[in-house]
């Protein structure tokens, strides 16, 4: 049972990391900030992806990061005995 829970936690952590990476790349290279929009498009355009703008994607990025931190804490608690054995 514990190994199944560990697998689920690890899979969720992987999905969170993949989402954080993907959203970070989306924010950096697709939904570029204001000054770069002027240079790229010659005027200030409203960039959106799937109905969300840069700031909304940033909020989602942060929310998923908080979920990842929570999962990481659970992961550490589940592996606490192994961590103690490593340092003893």
XYZ file of C-alpha atoms in Angstrom:
88
model
C 0.000 0.000 0.000
C 2.811 2.412 0.921
C 4.568 1.835 -2.398
C 1.333 2.603 -4.272
C 0.970 5.885 -2.355
C 4.633 6.709 -3.051
C 4.090 6.069 -6.750
C 1.000 8.295 -6.837
C 2.804 11.113 -4.972
C 5.829 10.813 -7.285
C 3.633 10.790 -10.403
C 1.761 13.879 -9.202
C 5.072 15.600 -8.449
C 6.283 14.778 -11.964
C 3.102 16.179 -13.501
C 3.417 19.353 -11.424
C 7.044 19.812 -12.479
C 6.131 19.246 -16.126
C 3.276 21.771 -15.847
C 5.483 24.338 -14.120
C 8.140 23.926 -16.803
C 5.629 24.135 -19.647
C 3.889 27.198 -18.238
C 7.222 28.869 -17.535
C 8.305 28.355 -21.143
C 4.906 29.580 -22.351
C 5.231 32.767 -20.286
C 8.833 33.380 -21.373
C 8.629 32.668 -25.095
C 4.983 32.917 -26.209
C 3.245 35.370 -23.881
C 6.097 37.859 -23.917
C 6.084 40.914 -21.627
C 4.909 44.381 -22.686
C 8.176 45.930 -23.887
C 9.047 42.868 -25.976
C 5.544 42.862 -27.478
C 6.129 46.385 -28.790
C 9.406 45.299 -30.393
C 7.992 42.065 -31.856
C 4.576 43.257 -33.042
C 5.165 46.993 -33.481
C 2.320 47.800 -31.098
C 0.936 46.649 -27.781
C -1.241 43.595 -28.473
C -3.117 41.487 -25.945
C -1.551 38.024 -26.014
C -3.610 35.118 -24.705
C -3.424 31.337 -24.795
C -6.590 29.287 -24.152
C -8.318 32.434 -22.883
C -5.696 33.220 -20.228
C -3.265 36.127 -20.392
C 0.319 36.247 -19.103
C -0.654 37.188 -15.541
C -3.340 34.524 -15.253
C -0.862 31.900 -16.469
C 1.579 33.247 -13.868
C -1.007 32.764 -11.129
C -1.630 29.199 -12.305
C 2.152 28.639 -12.376
C 2.384 29.792 -8.739
C -0.621 27.707 -7.623
C 0.884 24.542 -9.144
C 4.204 25.368 -7.453
C 2.413 25.496 -4.087
C 0.867 22.093 -4.817
C 4.327 20.760 -5.683
C 5.736 22.043 -2.387
C 2.912 20.309 -0.495
C 3.555 17.062 -2.359
C 7.278 17.406 -1.653
C 6.576 17.703 2.076
C 4.410 14.570 1.930
C 7.171 12.832 -0.038
C 9.734 13.742 2.642
C 7.444 12.504 5.444
C 6.897 9.185 3.648
C 10.656 8.729 3.169
C 11.712 10.023 6.577
C 13.100 6.667 7.797
C 15.261 6.355 4.692
C 16.513 9.917 5.184
C 17.455 9.186 8.806
C 19.249 5.997 7.774
C 21.215 7.916 5.175
C 22.512 10.409 7.715
C 23.134 8.019 10.610
